[in-house]
Coordinates of C-alpha atoms in Angstrom, one line a residue:
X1 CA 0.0 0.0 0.0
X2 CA 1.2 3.6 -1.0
X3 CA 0.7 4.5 3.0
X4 CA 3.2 2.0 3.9
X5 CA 4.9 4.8 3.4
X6 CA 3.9 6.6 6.6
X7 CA 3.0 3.6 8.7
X8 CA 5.0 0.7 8.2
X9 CA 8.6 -0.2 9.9
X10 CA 10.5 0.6 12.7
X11 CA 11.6 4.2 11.2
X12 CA 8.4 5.0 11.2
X13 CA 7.3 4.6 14.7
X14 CA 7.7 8.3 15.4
X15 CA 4.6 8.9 13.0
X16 CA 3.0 5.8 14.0
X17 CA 2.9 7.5 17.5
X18 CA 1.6 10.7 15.1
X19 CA -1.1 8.6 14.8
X20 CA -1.9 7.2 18.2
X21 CA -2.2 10.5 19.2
X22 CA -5.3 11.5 17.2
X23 CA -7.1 8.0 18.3
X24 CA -6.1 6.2 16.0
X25 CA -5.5 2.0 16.6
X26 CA -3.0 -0.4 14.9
X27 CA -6.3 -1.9 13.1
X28 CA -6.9 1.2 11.5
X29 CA -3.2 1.4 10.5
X30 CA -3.5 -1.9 9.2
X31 CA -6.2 -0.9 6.4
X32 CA -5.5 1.2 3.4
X33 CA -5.8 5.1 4.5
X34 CA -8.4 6.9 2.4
X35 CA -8.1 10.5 2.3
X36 CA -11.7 11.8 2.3
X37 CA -11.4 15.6 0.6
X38 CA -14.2 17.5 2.6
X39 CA -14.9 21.0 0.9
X40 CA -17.8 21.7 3.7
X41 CA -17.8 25.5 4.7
X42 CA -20.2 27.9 5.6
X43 CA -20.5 30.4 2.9
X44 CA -21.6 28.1 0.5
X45 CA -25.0 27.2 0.3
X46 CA -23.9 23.9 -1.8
X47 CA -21.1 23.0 0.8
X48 CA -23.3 24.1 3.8
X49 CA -24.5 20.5 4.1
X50 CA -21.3 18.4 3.2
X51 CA -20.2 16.9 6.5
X52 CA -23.4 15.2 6.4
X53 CA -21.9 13.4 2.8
X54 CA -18.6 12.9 4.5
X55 CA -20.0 11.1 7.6
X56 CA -22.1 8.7 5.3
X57 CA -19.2 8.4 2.9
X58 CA -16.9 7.4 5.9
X59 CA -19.6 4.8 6.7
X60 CA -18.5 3.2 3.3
X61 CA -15.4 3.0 3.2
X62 CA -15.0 1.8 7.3
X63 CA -17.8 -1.0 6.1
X64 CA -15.4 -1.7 3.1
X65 CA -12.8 -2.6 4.9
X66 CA -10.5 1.2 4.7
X67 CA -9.9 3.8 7.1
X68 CA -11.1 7.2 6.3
X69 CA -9.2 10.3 6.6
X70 CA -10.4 13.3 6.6
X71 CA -9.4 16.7 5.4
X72 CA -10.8 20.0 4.1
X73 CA -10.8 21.7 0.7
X74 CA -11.3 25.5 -0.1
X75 CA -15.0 26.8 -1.9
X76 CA -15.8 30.1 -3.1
X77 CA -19.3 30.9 -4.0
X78 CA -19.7 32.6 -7.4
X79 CA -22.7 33.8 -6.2
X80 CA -21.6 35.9 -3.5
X81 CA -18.2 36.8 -5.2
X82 CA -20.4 37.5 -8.7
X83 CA -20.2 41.0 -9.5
X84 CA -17.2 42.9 -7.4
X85 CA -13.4 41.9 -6.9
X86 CA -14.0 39.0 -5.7
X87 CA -15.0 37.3 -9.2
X88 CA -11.4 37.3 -10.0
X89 CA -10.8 34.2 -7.5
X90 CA -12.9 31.5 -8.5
X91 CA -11.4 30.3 -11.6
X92 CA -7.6 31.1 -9.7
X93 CA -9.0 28.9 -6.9
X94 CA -9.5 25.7 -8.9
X95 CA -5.9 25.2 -9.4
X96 CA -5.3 26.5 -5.6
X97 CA -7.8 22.9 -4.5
X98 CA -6.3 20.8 -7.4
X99 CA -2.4 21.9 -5.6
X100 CA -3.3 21.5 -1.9
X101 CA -4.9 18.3 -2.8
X102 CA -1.8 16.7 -4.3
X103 CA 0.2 18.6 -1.7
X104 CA -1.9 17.1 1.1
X105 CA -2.3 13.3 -0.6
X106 CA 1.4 12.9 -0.7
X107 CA 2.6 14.2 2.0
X108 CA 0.5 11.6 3.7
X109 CA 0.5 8.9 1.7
X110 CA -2.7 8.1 1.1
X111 CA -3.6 5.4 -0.7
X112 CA -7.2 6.4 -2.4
X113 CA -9.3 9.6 -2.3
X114 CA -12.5 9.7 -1.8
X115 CA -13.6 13.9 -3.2
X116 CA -16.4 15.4 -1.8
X117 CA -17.2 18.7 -4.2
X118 CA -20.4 20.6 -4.9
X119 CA -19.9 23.9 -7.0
X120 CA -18.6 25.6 -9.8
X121 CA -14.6 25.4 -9.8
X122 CA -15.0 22.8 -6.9
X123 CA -15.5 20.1 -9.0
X124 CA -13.3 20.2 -11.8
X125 CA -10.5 21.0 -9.1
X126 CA -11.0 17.5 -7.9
X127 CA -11.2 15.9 -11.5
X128 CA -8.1 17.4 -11.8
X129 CA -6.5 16.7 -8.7
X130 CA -7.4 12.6 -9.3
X131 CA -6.5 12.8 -13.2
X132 CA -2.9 14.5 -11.5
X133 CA -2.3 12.4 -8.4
X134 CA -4.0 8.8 -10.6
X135 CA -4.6 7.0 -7.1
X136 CA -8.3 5.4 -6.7
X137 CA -10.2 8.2 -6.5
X138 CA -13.9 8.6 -6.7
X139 CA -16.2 11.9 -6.5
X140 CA -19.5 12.2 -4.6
X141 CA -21.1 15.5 -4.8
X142 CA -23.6 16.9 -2.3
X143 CA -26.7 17.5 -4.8
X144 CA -29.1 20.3 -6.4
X145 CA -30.6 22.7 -5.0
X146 CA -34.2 22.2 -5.8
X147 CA -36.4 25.0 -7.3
X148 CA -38.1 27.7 -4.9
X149 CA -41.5 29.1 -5.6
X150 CA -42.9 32.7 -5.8
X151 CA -46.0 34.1 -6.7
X152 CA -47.4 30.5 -7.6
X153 CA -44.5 29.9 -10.0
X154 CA -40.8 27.7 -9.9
X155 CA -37.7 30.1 -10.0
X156 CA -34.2 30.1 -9.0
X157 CA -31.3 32.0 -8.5
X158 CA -31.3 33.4 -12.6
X159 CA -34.7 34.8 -11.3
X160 CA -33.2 37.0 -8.7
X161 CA -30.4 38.0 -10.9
X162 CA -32.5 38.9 -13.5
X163 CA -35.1 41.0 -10.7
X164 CA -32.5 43.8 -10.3
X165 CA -33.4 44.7 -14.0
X166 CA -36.9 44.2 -13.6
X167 CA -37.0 46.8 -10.7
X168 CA -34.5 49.3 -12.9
X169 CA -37.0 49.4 -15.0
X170 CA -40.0 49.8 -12.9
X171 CA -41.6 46.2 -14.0
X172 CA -40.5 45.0 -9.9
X173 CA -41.3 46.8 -6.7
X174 CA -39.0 46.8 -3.6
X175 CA -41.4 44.2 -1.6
X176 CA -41.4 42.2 -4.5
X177 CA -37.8 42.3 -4.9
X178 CA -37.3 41.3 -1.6
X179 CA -40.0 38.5 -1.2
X180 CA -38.6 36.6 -4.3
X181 CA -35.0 36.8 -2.7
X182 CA -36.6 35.2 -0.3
X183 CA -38.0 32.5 -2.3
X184 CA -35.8 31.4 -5.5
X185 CA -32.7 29.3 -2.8
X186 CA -35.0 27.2 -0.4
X187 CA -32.4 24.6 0.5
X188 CA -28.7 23.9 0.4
X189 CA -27.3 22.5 -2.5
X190 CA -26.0 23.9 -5.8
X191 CA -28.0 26.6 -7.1
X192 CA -31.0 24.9 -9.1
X193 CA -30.6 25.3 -12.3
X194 CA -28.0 23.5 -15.3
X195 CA -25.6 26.4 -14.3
X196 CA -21.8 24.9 -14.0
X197 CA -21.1 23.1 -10.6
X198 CA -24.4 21.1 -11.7
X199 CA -23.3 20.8 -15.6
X200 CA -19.8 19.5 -14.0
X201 CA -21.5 17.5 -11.4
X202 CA -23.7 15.7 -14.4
X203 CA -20.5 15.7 -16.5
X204 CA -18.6 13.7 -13.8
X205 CA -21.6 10.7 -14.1
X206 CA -20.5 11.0 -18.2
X207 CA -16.4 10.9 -17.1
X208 CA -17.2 7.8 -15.5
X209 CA -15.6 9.3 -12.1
X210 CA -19.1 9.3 -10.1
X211 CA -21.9 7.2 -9.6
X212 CA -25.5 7.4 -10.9
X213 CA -27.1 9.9 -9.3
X214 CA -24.0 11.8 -8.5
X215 CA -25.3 15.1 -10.6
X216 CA -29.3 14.9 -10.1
X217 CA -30.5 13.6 -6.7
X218 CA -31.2 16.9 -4.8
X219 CA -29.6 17.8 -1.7
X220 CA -33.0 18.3 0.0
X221 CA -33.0 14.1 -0.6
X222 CA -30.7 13.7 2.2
X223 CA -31.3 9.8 2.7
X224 CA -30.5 9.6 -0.8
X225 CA -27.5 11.6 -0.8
X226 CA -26.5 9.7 1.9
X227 CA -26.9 6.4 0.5
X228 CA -25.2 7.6 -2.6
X229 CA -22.2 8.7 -0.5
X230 CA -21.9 5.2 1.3
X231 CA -22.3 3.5 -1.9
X232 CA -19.2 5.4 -3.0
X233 CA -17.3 4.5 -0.4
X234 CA -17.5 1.0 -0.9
X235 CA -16.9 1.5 -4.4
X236 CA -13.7 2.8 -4.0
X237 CA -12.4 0.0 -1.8
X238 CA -13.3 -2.0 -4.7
X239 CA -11.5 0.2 -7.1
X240 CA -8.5 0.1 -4.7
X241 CA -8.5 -3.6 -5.0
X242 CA -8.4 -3.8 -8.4
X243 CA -6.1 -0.9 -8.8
X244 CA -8.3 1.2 -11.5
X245 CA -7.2 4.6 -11.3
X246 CA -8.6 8.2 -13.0
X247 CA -6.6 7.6 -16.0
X248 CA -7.9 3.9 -16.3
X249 CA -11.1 5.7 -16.7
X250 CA -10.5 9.3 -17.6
X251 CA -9.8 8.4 -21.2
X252 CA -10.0 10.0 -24.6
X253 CA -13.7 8.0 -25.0
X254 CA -14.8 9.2 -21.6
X255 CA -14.0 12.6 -22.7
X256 CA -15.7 12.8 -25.6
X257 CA -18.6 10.8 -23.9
X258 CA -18.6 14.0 -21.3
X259 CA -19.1 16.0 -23.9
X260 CA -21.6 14.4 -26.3
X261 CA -23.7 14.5 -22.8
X262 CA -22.5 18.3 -22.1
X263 CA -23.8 19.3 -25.9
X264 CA -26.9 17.3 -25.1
X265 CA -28.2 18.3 -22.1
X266 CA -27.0 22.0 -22.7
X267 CA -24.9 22.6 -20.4
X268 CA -22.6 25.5 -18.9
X269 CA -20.1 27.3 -21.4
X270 CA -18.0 27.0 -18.6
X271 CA -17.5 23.6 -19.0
X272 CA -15.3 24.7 -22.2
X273 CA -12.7 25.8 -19.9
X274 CA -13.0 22.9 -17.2
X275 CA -13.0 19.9 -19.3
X276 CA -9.6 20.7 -21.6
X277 CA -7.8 21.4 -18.1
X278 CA -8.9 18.1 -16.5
X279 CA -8.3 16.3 -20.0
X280 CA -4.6 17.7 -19.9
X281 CA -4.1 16.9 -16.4
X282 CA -5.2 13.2 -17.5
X283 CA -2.3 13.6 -20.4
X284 CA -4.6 14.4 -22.8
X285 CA -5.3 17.1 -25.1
X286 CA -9.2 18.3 -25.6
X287 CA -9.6 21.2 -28.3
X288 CA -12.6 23.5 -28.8
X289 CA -12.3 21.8 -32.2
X290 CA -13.7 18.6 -30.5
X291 CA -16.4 20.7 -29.4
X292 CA -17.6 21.7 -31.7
X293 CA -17.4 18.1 -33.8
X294 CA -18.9 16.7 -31.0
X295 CA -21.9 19.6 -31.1
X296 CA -22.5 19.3 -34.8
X297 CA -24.0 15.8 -34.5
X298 CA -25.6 15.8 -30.7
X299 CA -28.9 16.1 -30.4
X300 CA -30.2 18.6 -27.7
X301 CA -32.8 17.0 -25.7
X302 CA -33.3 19.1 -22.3
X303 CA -34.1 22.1 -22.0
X304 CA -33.6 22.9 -18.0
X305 CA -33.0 26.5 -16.8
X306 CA -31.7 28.8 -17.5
X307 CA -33.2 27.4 -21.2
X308 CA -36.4 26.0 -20.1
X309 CA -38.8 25.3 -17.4
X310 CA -37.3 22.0 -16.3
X311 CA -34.9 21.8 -13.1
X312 CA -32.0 19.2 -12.1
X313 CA -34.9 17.3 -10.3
X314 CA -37.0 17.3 -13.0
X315 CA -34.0 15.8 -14.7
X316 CA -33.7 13.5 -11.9
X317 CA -37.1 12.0 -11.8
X318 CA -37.0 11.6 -15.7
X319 CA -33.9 8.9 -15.3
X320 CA -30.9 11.2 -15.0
X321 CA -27.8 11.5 -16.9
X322 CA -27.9 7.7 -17.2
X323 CA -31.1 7.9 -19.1
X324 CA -29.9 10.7 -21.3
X325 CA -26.5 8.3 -22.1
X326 CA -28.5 5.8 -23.4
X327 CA -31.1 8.1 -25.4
X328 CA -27.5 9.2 -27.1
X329 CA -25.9 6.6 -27.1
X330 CA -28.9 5.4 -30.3
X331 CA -27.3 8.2 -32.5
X332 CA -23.9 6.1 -31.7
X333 CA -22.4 9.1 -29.5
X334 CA -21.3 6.9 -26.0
X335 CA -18.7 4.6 -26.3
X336 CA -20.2 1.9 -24.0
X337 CA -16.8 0.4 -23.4
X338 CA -15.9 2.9 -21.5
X339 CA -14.8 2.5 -17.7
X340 CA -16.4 3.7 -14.9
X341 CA -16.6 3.7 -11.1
X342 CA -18.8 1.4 -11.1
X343 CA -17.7 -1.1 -14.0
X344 CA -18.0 -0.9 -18.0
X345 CA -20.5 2.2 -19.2
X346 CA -22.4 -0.9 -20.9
X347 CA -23.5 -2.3 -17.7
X348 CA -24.9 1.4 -16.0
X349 CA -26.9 1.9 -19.5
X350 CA -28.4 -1.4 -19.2
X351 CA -30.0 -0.4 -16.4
X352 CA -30.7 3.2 -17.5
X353 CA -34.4 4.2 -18.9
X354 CA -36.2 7.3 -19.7
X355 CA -39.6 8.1 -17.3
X356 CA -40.4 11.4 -18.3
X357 CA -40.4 12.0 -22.0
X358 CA -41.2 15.5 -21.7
X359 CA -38.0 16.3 -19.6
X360 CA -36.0 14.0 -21.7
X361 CA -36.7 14.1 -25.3
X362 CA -35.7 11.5 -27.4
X363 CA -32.9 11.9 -30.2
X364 CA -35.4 11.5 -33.1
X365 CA -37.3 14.2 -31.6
X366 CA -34.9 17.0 -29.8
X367 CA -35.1 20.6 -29.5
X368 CA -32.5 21.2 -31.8
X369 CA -30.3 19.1 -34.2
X370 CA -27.3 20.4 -32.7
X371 CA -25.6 20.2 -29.2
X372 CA -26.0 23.0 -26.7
X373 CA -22.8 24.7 -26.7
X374 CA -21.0 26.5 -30.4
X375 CA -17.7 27.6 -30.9
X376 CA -17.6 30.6 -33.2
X377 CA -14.6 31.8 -35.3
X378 CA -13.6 34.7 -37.2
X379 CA -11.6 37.9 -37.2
X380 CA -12.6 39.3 -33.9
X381 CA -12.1 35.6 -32.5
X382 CA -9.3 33.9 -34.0
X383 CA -8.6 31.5 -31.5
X384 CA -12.0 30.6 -30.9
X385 CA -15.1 31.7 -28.6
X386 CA -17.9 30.2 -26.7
X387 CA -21.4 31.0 -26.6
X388 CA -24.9 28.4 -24.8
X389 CA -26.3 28.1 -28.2
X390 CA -29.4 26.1 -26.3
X391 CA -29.8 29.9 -24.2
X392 CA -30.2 32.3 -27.3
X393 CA -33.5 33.0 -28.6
X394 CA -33.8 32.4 -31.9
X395 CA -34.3 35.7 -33.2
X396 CA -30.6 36.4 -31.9
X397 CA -28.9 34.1 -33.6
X398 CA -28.1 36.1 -36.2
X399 CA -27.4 39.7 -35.3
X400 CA -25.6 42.7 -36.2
X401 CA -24.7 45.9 -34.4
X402 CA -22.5 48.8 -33.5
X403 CA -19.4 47.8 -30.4
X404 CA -20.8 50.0 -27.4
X405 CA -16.9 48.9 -25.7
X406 CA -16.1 49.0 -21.8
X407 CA -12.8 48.0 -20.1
X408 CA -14.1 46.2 -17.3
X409 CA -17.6 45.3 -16.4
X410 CA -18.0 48.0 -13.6
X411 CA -17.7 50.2 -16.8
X412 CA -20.6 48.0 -18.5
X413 CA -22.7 48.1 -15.6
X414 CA -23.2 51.4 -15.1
X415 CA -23.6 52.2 -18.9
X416 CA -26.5 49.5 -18.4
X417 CA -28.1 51.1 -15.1
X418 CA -27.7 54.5 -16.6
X419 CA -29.8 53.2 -20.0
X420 CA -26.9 54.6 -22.2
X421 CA -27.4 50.9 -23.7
X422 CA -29.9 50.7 -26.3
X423 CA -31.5 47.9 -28.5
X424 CA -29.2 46.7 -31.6
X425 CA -25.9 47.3 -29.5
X426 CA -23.5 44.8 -29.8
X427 CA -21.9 45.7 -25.7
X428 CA -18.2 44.2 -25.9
X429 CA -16.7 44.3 -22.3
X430 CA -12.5 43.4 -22.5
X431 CA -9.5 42.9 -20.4
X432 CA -11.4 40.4 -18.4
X433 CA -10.2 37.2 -19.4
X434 CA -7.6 34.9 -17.5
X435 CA -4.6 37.0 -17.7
X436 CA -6.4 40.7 -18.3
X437 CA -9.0 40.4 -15.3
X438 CA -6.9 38.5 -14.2
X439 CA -9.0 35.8 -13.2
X440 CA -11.5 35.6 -16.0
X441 CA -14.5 37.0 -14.1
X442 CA -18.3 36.1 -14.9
X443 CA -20.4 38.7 -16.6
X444 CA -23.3 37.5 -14.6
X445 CA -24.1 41.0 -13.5
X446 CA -24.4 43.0 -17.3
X447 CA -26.3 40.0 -18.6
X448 CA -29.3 39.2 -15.7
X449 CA -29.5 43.3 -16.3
X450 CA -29.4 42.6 -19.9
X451 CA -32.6 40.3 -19.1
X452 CA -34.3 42.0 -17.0
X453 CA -34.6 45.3 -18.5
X454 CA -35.8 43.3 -21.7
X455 CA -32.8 44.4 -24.2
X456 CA -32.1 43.1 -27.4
X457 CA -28.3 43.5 -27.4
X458 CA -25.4 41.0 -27.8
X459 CA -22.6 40.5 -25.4
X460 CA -19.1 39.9 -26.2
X461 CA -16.2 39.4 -23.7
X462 CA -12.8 37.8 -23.4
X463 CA -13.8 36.6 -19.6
X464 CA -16.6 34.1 -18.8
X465 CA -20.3 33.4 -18.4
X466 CA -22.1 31.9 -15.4
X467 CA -24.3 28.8 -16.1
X468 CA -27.1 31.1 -15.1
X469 CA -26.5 33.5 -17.9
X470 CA -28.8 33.3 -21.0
X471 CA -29.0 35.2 -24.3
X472 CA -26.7 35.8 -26.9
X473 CA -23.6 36.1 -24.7
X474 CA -20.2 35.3 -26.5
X475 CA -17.2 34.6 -24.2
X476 CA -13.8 33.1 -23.9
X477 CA -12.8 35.4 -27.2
X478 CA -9.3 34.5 -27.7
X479 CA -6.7 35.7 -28.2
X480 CA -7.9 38.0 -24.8
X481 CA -7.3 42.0 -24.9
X482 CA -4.3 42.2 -23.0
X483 CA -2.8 39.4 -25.1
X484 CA -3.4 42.4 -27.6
X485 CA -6.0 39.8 -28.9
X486 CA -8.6 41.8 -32.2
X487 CA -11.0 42.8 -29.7
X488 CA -8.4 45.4 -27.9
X489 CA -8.7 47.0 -31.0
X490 CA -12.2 47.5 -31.0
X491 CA -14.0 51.3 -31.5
X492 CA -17.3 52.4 -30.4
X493 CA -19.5 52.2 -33.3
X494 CA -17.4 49.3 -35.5
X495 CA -20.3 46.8 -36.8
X496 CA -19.7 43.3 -35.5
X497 CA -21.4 40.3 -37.1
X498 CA -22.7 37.3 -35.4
X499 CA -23.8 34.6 -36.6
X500 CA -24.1 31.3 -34.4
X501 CA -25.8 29.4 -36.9
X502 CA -22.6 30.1 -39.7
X503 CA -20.3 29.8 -36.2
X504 CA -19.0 32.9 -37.3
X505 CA -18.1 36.0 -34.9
X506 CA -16.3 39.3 -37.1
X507 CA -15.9 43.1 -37.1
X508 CA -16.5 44.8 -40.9
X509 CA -12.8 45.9 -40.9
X510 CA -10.5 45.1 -42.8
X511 CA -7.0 42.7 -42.2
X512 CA -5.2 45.7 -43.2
X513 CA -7.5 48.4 -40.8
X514 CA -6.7 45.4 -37.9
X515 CA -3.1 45.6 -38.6
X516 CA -2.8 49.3 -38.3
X517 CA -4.7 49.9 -35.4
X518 CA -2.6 47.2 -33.7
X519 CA 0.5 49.4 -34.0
X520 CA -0.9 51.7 -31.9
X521 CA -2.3 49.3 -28.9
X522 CA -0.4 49.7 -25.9
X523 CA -0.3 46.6 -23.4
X524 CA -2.2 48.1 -20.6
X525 CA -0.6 47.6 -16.7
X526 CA -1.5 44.2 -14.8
X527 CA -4.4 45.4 -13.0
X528 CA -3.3 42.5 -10.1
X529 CA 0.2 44.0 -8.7
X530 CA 0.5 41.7 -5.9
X531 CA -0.6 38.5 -4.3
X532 CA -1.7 35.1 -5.7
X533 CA -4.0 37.4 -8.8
X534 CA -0.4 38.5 -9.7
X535 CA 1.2 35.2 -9.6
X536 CA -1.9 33.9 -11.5
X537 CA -1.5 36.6 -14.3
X538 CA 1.9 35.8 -15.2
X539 CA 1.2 32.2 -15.0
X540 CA -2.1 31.5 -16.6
X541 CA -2.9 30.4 -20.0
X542 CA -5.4 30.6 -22.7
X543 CA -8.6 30.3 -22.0
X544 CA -8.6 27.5 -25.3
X545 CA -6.6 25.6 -23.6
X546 CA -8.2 25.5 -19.9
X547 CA -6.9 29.0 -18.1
X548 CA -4.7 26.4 -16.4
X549 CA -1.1 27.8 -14.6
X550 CA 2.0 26.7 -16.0

């Protein structure tokens, strides 16, 4: 056993004693040492509840035959950190989790790791931690949220950052503002909606690195959850045993089973950014490219919010991501030989069927021929950008406007609040992606005003969109501004094009008008001058290729 390492011989009686001293016996020394990665905290309403998970989870692996070891992992809430300062730090903190994972599994020489995540970066910090470290690891996440209800109708957290538009423009009063914030988060668990910790919690079920259930049982389903966790427990004993590790199952098929299921279910543009830096962590390379291959033959077949009316529960009770598999897997997108926690994919599908058929559509019959996320190209995106195809009306697919160009989204927002934004602007908000934020902060804020005060504009950025966000919102433009990228050389009143249909994003100037204005651009300062934002800046890379540090 790797913790041998720390256990085993007469030079290491000292730690032994280490041991002792906390409780525990030479039976428990005597079974394999599984780290159990706890990322409980109190400001997260989708970690509020995860010691709960880790006690049931412990139950597991003690009735497995392991000894469980706890220890704590960092969450942010985008929520709370969405629109100030504090957006820079989310994407940053996934690779801070994904380090002091590593740094805490080998220092202690633990044999398997049992990951208990819920939202946003959370997860994919894990996925990468277990791709990096390639012991027995197995995720367990602690649920949904499940929908809230105001005024006789289901609503969740895009409904409350879509009100502050509403009551900007004097369609919401204050008490009905502040009854609905009262409504739209009635539990813990991650926020209700398909936004990104549940798109990455349903995309771990397709990875093959969680079991069924893992992204759709709510957290308000507590015996469930808990089940769920125990089961997990036990099935990493049994992946211990047989020594299958990530990379066993974090293939190059799993991958592009993640996402065919990502493109079909519609989930977060975020995603985009998560999966190529788990994939390279695994020694693999996933393109936008892949993408949008995948997209172009991936039937959409929810429609959960932000898109629709449908919510992770509803997704739930109609058979889960297993039941959306094996609807896809008829158009010949799974590769059923794929590994999992829990044995071949073959076997989970077998026992996978559809039970609500208007949550679930099938593949002859989806909302849209193609998958739920399109990467557009062109001279204003070069190296590629990202927009939630499923969440753009379809009279916006194709639009065409005058740039209306901010530096930041502070600047953004205030044009918004101060209706200097009107209907046909194309609002382009730069220097916010992973090195220019730094941090590549969600434009949550701009587009839920966007919403709410009922404009028909288009928003491009070099940062990011929340899983909440809806509307034609194009992100991840690469090369980013202060990589001197074509959309630092864009002008108020320059016509941009887009066209998601053609995946096609330009400006109506020329290579020659591009050239010269780039001449002129001057790198602007790092707006981080000190601290971990700084180390991140200088470290980060593209966006295409994950935003991951090198």
């Amino acid at each position: 056993m790797r913790s041998d390492i720390v256990k085993k011989g007469p030079t290491r009686a000292a730690h032994r004693a280490l041991f002792h001293a906390m409780g525990y016996t030479e039976e428990d020394l005597a079974k394999p040492l599984i780290g159990v990665v706890n990322s409980f905290n109190e400001i997260v309403p989708g970690h509020f509840h995860l010691s709960e998970i880790a006690e049931a989870a412990k139950t597991g692996i003690s009735a497995a035959g392991g000894t469980p070891v706890e220890f704590p992992a960092i969450g942010i809430c985008d929520g709370i950190a969405m629109g100030h300062e504090g957006m820079r730090y989310p994407l940053p903190s996934r690779e801070l989790i994904a380090d002091s994972i590593e740094a805490m599994t080998v220092a202690h020489g633990f044999d398997a790791l049992l990951l208990i995540p819920n939202c946003d970066k959370v997860v994919p910090a894990m996925l990468m931690a277990a791709a990096r470290l390639n012991i027995p690891s197995i995720l367990v996440s602690g649920g949904p949220m499940l929908a809230g209800r105001y005024q006789g109708r289901s609503v969740d957290l895009t409904s409350i950052f879509e009100a502050p538009g509403l009551h900007a423009a004097g369609k919401m009063t204050d008490q009905e503002l502040a009854d609905m914030e009262r409504s739209v988060c009635p539990g813990c668990g991650s926020c209700a909606g398909l936004f990104t910790a549940n798109s990455m919690n349903c995309l771990t079920e397709a990875l093959g690195m969680g079991l069924p259930g893992n992204g759709t049982i709510p957290a308000a389903f507590a015996g469930a959850r808990r089940m769920l966790a125990k089961r997990a427990g036990a099935a990493l004993l049994e992946l211990l045993r047989k020594n299958i590790r990530p990379r066993d199952i974090m293939t190059k098929a799993a991958f592009s089973n993640a996402i065919a299921v990502d493109m079909g279910i519609g989930g977060s543009s975020n995603t985009a950014l998560h999966l190529p830096a788990i994939a390279l962590e695994a020694g693999l390379e996933i393109s936008l490219d892949m993408f949008e291959a995948i997209s172009r033959k991936t039937p959409y077949i929810t429609k959960l919010s932000p898109a629709g009316q449908h919510y992770l529960q509803d997704l739930n009770e109609a058979g889960g991501i297993s039941a959306v598999m094996k609807e896809l897997s008829k158009k010949g997108l799974m590769d059923e030989k794929a590994m999992t926690v829990s044995g071949p994919l073959k076997e989970r599908l077998a026992q996978a069927s559809i039970t609500r058929p208007e949550v679930i559509r099938s593949v002859d019959d989806p909302y849209r021929k193609t998958g739920g996320i399109a990467i557009l190209n062109g001279n204003l995106a070069p190296e590629g950008a990202v927009v939630k195809e499923s969440a753009v009306a379809e009279d916006m697919l194709r639009f065409k406007g005058p740039a209306r160009v901010f530096d930041s989204e502070e600047e953004a927002t205030e044009a918004l609040l101060g209706k200097k934004i009107k209907d046909g602007d194309v609002l382009v908000i730069r220097y916010e992606g992973p090195r220019g934020g730094p941090g590549m902060r969600e434009m949550l804020s701009p587009t839920a005003l966007i919403s709410g005060m009922g404009l028909k504009v288009a928003l491009l950025t070099d940062g990011r969109f929340s899983g909440v966000t809806r509307g034609a919102c194009i992100g991840h433009i690469g090369p980013e501004a202060a990589d001197g990228g074509p959309i630092a050389l864009l002008r108020d009143g320059d016509q941009v094009e887009l066209d998601i249909p053609g995946r096609a994003l330009r400006v109506n100037l020329s290579d020659k008008e591009l050239a010269e204005r780039g001449k002129t651009w001057v790198k602007p300062a790092p707006k981080a001058k000190e601290g971990y934002l700084a180390r991140y800046a200088r470290l980060v890379g593209p966006a295409r290729h994950g935003a991951v540090m090198r």
